[in-house]
mmCIF file of C-alpha atoms in Angstrom:
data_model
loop_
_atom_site.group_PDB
_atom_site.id
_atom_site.type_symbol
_atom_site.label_atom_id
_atom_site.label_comp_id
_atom_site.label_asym_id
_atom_site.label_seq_id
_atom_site.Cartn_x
_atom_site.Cartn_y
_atom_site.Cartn_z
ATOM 1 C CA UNK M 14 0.000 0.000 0.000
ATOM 2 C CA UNK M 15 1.485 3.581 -1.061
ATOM 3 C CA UNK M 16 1.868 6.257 1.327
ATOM 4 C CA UNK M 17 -0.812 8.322 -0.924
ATOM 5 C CA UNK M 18 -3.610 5.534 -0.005
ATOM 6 C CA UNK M 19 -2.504 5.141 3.573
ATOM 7 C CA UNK M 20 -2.815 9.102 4.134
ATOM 8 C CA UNK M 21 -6.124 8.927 2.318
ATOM 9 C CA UNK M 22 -7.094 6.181 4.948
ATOM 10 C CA UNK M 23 -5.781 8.122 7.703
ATOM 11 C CA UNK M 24 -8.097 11.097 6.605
ATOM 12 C CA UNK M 25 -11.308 9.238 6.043
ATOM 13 C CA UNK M 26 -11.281 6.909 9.585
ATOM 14 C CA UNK M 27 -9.979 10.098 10.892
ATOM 15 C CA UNK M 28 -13.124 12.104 9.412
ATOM 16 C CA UNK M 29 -15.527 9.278 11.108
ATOM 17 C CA UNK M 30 -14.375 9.636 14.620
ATOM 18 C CA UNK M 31 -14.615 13.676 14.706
ATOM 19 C CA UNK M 32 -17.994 13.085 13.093
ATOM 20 C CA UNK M 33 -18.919 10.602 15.221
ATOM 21 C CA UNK M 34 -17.508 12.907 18.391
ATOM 22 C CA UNK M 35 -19.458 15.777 17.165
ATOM 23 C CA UNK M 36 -22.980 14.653 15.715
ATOM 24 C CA UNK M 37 -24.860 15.468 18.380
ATOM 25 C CA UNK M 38 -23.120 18.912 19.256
ATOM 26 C CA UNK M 39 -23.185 20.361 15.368
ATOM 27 C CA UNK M 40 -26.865 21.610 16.290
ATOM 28 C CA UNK M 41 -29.421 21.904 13.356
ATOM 29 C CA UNK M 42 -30.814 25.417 14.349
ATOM 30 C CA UNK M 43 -34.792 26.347 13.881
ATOM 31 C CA UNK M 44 -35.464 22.139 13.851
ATOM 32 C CA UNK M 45 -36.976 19.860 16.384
ATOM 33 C CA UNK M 46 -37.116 16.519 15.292
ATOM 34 C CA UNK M 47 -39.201 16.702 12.314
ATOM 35 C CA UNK M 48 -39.481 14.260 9.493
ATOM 36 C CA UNK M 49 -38.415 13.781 6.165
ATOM 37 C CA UNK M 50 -41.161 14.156 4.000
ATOM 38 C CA UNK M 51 -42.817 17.428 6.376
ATOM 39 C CA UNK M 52 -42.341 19.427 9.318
ATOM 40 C CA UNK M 53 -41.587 23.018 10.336
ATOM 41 C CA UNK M 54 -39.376 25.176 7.980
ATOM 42 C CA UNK M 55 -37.688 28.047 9.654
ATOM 43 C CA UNK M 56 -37.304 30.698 7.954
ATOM 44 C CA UNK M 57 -33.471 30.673 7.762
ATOM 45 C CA UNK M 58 -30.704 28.537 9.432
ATOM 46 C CA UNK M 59 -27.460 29.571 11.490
ATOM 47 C CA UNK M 60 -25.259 30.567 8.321
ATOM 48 C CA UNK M 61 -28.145 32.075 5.692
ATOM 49 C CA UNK M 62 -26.203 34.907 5.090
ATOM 50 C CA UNK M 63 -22.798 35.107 3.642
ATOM 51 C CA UNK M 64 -19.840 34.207 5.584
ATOM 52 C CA UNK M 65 -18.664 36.726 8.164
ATOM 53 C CA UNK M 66 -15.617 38.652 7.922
ATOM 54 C CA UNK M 67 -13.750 37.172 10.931
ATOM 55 C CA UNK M 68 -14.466 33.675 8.530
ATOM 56 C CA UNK M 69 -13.537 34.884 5.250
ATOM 57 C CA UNK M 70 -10.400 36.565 6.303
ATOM 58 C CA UNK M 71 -8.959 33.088 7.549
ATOM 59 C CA UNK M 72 -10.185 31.615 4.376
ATOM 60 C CA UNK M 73 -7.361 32.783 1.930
ATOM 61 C CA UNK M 74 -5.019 31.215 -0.125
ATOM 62 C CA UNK M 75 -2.101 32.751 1.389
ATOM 63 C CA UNK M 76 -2.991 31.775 5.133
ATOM 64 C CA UNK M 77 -4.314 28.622 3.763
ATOM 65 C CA UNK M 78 -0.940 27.701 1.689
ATOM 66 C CA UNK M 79 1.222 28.732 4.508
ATOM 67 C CA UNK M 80 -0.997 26.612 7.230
ATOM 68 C CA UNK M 81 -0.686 23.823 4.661
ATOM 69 C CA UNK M 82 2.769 23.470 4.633
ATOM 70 C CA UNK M 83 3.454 23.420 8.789
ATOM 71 C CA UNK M 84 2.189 20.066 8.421
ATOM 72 C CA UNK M 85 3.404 18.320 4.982
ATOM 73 C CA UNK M 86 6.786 17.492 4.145
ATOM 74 C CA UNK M 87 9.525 19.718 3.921
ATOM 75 C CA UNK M 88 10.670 19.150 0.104
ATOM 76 C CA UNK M 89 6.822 18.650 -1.033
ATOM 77 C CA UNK M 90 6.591 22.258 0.494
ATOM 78 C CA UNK M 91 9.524 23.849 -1.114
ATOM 79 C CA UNK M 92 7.981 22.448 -4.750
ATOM 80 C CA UNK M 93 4.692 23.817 -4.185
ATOM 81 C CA UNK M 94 6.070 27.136 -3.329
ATOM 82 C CA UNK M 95 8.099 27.181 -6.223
ATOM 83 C CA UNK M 96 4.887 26.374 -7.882
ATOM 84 C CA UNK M 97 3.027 29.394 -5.973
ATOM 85 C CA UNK M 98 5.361 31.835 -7.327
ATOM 86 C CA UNK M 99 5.278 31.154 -10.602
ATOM 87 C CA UNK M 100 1.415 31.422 -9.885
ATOM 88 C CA UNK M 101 2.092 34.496 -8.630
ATOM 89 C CA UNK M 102 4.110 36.119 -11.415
ATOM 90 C CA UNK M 103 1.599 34.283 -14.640
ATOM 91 C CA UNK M 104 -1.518 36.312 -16.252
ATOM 92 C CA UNK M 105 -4.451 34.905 -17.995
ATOM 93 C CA UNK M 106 -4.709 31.209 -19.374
ATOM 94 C CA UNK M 107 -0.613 30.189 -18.028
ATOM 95 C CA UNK M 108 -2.538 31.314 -14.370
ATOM 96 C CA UNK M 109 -5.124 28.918 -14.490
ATOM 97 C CA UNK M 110 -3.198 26.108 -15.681
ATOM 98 C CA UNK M 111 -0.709 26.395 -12.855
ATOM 99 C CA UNK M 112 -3.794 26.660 -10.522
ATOM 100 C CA UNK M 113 -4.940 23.743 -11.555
ATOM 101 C CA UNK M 114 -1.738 22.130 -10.853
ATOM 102 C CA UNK M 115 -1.726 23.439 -7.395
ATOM 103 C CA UNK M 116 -5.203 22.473 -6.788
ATOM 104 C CA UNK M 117 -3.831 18.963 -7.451
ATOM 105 C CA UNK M 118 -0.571 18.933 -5.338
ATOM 106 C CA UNK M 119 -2.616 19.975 -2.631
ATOM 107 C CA UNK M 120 -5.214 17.431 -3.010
ATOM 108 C CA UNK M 121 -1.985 14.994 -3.640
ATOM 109 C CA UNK M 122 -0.994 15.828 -0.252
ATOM 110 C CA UNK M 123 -4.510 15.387 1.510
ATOM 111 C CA UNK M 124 -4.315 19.100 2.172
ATOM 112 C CA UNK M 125 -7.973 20.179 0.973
ATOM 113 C CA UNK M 126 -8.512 23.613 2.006
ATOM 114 C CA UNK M 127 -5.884 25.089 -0.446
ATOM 115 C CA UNK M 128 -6.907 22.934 -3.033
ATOM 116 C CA UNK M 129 -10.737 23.822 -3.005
ATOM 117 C CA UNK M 130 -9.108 27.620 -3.078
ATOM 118 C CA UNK M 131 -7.015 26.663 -6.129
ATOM 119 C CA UNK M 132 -9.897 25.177 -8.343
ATOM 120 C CA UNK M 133 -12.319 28.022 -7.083
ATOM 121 C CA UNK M 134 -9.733 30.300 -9.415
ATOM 122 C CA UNK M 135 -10.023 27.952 -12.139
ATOM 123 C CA UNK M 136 -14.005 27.940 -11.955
ATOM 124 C CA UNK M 137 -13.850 31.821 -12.355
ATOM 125 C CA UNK M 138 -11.851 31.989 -14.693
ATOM 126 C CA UNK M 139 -12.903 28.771 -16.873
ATOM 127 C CA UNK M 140 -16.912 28.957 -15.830
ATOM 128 C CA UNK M 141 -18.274 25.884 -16.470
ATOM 129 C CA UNK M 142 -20.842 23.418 -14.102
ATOM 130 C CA UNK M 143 -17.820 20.833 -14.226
ATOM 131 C CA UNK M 144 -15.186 23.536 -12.846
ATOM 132 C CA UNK M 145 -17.959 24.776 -10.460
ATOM 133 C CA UNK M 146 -18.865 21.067 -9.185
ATOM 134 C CA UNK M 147 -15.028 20.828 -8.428
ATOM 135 C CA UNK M 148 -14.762 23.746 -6.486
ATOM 136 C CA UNK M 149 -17.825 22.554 -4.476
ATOM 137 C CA UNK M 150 -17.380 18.871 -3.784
ATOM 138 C CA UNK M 151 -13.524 20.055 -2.486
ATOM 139 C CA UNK M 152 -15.386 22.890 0.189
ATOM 140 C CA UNK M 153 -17.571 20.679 1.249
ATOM 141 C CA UNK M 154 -14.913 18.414 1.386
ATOM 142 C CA UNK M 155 -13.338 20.651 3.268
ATOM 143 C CA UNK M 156 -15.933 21.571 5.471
ATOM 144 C CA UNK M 157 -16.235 17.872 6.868
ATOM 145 C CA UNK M 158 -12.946 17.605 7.614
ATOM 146 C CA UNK M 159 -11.639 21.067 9.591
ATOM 147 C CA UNK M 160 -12.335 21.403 13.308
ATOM 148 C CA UNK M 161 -11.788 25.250 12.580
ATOM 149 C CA UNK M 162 -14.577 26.987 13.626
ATOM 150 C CA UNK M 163 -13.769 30.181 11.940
ATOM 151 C CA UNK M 164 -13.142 28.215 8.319
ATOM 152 C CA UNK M 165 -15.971 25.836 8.731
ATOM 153 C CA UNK M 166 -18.441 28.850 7.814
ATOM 154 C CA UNK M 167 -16.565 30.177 5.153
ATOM 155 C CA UNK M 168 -16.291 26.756 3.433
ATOM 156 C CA UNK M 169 -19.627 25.810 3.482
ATOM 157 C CA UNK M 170 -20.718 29.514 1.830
ATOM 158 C CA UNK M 171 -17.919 29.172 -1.173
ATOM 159 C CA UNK M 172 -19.531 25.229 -1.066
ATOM 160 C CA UNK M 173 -22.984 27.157 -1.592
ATOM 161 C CA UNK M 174 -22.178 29.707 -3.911
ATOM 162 C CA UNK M 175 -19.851 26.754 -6.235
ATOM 163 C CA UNK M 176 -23.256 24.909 -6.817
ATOM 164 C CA UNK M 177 -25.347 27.719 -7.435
ATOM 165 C CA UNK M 178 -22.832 28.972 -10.207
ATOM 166 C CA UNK M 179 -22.921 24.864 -11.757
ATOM 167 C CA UNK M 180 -26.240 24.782 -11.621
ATOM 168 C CA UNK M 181 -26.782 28.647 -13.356
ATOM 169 C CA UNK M 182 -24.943 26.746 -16.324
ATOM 170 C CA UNK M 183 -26.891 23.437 -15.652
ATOM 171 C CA UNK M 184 -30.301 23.936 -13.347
ATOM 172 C CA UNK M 185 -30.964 20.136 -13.908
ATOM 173 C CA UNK M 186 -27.421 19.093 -12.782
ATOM 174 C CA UNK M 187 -28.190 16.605 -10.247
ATOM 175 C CA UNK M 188 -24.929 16.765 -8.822
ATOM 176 C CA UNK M 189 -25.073 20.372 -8.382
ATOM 177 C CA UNK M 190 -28.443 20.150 -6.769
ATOM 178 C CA UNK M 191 -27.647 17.866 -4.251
ATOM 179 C CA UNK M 192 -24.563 19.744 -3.272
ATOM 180 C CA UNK M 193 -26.315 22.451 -2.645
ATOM 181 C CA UNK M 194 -29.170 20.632 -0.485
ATOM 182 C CA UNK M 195 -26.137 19.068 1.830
ATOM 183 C CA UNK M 196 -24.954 22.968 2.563
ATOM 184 C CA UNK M 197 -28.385 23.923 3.488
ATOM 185 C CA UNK M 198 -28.838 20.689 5.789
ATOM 186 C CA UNK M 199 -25.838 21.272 7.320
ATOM 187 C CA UNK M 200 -26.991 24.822 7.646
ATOM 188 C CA UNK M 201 -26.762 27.314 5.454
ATOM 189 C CA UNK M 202 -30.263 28.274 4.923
ATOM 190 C CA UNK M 203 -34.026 26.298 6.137
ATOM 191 C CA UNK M 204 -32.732 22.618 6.860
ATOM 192 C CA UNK M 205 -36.076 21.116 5.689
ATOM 193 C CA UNK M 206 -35.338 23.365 2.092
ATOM 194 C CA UNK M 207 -32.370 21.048 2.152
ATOM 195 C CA UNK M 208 -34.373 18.001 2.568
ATOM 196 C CA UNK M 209 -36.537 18.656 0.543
ATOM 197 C CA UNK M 210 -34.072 19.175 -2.417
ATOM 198 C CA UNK M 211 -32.031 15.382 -1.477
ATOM 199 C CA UNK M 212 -35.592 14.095 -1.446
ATOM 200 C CA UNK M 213 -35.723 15.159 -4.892
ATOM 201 C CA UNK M 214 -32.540 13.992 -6.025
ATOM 202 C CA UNK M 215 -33.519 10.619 -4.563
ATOM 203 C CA UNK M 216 -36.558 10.602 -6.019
ATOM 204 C CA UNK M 217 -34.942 10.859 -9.413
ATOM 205 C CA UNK M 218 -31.901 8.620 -8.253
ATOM 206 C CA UNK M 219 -32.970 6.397 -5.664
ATOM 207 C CA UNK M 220 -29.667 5.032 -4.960
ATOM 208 C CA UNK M 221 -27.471 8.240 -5.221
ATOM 209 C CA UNK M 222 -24.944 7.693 -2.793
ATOM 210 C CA UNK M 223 -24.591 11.823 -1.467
ATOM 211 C CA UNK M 224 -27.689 12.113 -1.163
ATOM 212 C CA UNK M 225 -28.767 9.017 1.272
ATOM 213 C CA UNK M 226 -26.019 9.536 3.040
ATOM 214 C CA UNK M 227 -26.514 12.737 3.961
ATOM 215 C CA UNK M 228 -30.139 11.920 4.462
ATOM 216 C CA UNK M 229 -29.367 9.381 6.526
ATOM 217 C CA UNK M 230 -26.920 11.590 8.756
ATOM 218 C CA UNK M 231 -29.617 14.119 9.240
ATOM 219 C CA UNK M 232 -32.057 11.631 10.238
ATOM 220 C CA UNK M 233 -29.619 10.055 13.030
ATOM 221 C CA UNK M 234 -28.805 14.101 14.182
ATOM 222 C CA UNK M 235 -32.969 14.335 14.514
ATOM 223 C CA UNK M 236 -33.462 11.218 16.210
ATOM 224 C CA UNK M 237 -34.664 9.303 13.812
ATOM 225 C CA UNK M 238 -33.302 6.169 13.664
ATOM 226 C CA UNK M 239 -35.524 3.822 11.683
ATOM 227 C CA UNK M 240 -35.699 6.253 8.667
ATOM 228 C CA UNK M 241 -31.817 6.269 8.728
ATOM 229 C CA UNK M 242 -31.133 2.501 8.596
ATOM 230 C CA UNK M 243 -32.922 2.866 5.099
ATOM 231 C CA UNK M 244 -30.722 5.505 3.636
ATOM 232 C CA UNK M 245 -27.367 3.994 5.100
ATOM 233 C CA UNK M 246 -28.368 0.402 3.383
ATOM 234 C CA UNK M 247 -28.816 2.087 0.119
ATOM 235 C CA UNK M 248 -25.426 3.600 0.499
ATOM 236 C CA UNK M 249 -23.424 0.708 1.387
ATOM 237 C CA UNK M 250 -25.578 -1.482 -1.465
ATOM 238 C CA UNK M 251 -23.811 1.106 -3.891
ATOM 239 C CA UNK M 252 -20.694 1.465 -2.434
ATOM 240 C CA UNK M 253 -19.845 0.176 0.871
ATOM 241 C CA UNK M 254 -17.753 2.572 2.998
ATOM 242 C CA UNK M 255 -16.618 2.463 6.540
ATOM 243 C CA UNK M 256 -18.472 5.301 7.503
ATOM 244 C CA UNK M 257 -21.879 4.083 6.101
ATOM 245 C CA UNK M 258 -21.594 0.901 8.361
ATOM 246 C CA UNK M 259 -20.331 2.902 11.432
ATOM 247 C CA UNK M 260 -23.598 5.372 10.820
ATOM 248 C CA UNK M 261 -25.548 2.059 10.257
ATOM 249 C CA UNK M 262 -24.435 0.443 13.877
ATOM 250 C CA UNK M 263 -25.109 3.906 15.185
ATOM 251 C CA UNK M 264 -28.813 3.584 14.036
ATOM 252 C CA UNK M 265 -29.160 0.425 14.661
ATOM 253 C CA UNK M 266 -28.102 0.287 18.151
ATOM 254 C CA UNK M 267 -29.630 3.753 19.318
ATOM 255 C CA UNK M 268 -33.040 1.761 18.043
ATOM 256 C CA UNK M 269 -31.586 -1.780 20.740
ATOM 257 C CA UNK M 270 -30.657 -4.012 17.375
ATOM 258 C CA UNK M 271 -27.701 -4.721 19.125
ATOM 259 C CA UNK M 272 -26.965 -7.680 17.160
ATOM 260 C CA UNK M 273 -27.188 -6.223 13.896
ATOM 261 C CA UNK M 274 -25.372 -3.279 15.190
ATOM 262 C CA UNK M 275 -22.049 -5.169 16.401
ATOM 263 C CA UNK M 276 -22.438 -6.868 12.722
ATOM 264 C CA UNK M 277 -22.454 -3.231 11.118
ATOM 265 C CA UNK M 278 -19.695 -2.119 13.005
ATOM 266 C CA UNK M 279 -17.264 -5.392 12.390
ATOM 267 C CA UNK M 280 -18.118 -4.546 8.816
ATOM 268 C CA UNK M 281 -16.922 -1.283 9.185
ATOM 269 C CA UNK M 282 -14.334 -1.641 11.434
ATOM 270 C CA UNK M 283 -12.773 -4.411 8.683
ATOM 271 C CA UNK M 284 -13.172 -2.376 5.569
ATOM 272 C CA UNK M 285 -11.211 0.297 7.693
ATOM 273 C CA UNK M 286 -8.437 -1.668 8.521
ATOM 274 C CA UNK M 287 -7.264 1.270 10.850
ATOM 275 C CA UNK M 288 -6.091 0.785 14.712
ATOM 276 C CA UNK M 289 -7.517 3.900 15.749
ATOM 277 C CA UNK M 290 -11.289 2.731 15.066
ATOM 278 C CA UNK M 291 -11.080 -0.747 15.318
ATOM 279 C CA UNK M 292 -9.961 -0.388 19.223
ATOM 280 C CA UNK M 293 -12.986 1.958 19.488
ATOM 281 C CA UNK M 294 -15.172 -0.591 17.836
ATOM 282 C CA UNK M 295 -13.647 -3.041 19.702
ATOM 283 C CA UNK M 296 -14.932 -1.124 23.043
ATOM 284 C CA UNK M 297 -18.569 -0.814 21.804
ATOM 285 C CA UNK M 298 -18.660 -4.223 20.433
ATOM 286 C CA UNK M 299 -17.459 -5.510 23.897
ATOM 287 C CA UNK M 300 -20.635 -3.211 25.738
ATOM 288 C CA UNK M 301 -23.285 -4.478 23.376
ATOM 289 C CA UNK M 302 -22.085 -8.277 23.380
ATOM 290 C CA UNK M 303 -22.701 -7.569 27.370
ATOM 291 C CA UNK M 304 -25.985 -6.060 27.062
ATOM 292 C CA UNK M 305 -27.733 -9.326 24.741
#
């Protein structure tokens, strides 16, 4: 195994424990319990506006670049700066080609925030829904896997505004659409608008993967177990991922199917392969063997 899929490993187990940790404490604002198909809709959710300035002025490519390299290694960092100033020194069409390479030694690297920066400058200055979609699914990429609490704002909104520019060039871009639904779930705007726009990508694609999972995430956040098991099954039919059976053995257990949930949580804990989660799994599979 390379050390490209290892780090890429590393990132995703790494992404399920913080989400795990802080499910219940990312608070859905304006929304008590309601379900899928109806319920209240606030008129606006905790981020409907644009990001503030305290958020945006972390979210730059300069502070991002610079964060970026503290942590990666030492000649990777002296070639992407290299890179950067060349970046720095090009005009027009020679600009966005070496921001495009950027965007992809930072992705390279597992370091998404720059990245997502990166290919936002080639959607503005190559427009397209596929340049836009890129720039979005790295944000909200991004957005899942900071702990910042000024970036996480900021993300999401350029998340937002990347889909909304796709889906001006596409408005039937399903992609797009249910982009745009998981940034106003996870709060940028009414969370039942957000629903009700994966509801409609699901309707048209019942087994898009995004979209059920995300459904399925906001269902466990509201307490609703048995309509998450659905979504989560769906997922891992399509394409089985750790984190779909770790959500699944969170459903299922929350609802007392221990027995199914220990199952869901070897499976995940086995197509993770990492020690950090499996000797967490280990612990909850030891507490619900004791409670049958």
């Amino acid at each position: 195994m390379n050390s490209n899929i290892r780090s890429k490993q590393t990132i995703v187990i790494g992404a399920i424990v913080l989400l795990v940790a802080f499910l219940f404490t990312r608070d859905i604002k304006g929304l008590v319990k309601p379900t899928e198909e109806n319920g209240k809709m606030p008129s606006s959710g905790p981020m409907a506006g644009a990001a503030s300035p305290s958020s945006t002025s972390v979210l730059n490519l300069e502070t991002s670049s610079t964060a970026a390299k503290n942590v990666i290694n030492k000649n990777l960092a002296t070639d992407i700066t290299a890179l950067e100033n060349s970046y720095k020194g090009a005009n027009g069409a020679e600009k966005i080609q070496l921001a495009k390479q950027l965007a992809q030694k930072w992705d390279d690297v597992e370091q998404i925030t720059p990245s997502a920066l990166y290919l936002e400058v080639v959607a503005e200055g190559e427009p397209s829904t596929k340049s836009w979609l890129a720039a979005g699914n790295q944000f909200i990429k991004a957005f899942e896997s900071t702990q910042d609490s000024l970036a996480q704002p900021a993300l999401l909104q350029k998340a937002n505004m990347s889909y909304k520019n796709a889906l001006e060039k596409d408005s039937t871009n399903i992609e797009a659409k249910t982009g745009l639904g998981v940034t106003i779930v996870n709060g940028l705007g009414a969370p039942m608008q957000g629903i009700a726009m994966l509801l409609e990508v699901v309707a048209k694609e019942p087994k898009n993967v995004k979209a059920n999972m995300n459904l399925g995430l906001f269902s466990i956040k509201s307490g609703q177990f048995d309509k998450a098991i659905p979504r989560f099954n769906t997922v891992i039919a399509a394409s089985p991922t750790p984190e779909a059976y770790f959500y699944l053995g969170t459903a299922l257990e929350n609802l007392g199917r221990n027995k199914e949930a220990v199952n869901a949580y070897l499976s995940s804990k086995k197509l993770a392969a990492n020690p950090t989660l499996s000797s967490f799994i280990d612990k909850k599979v030891a507490e619900l063997k004791n409670k049958n």
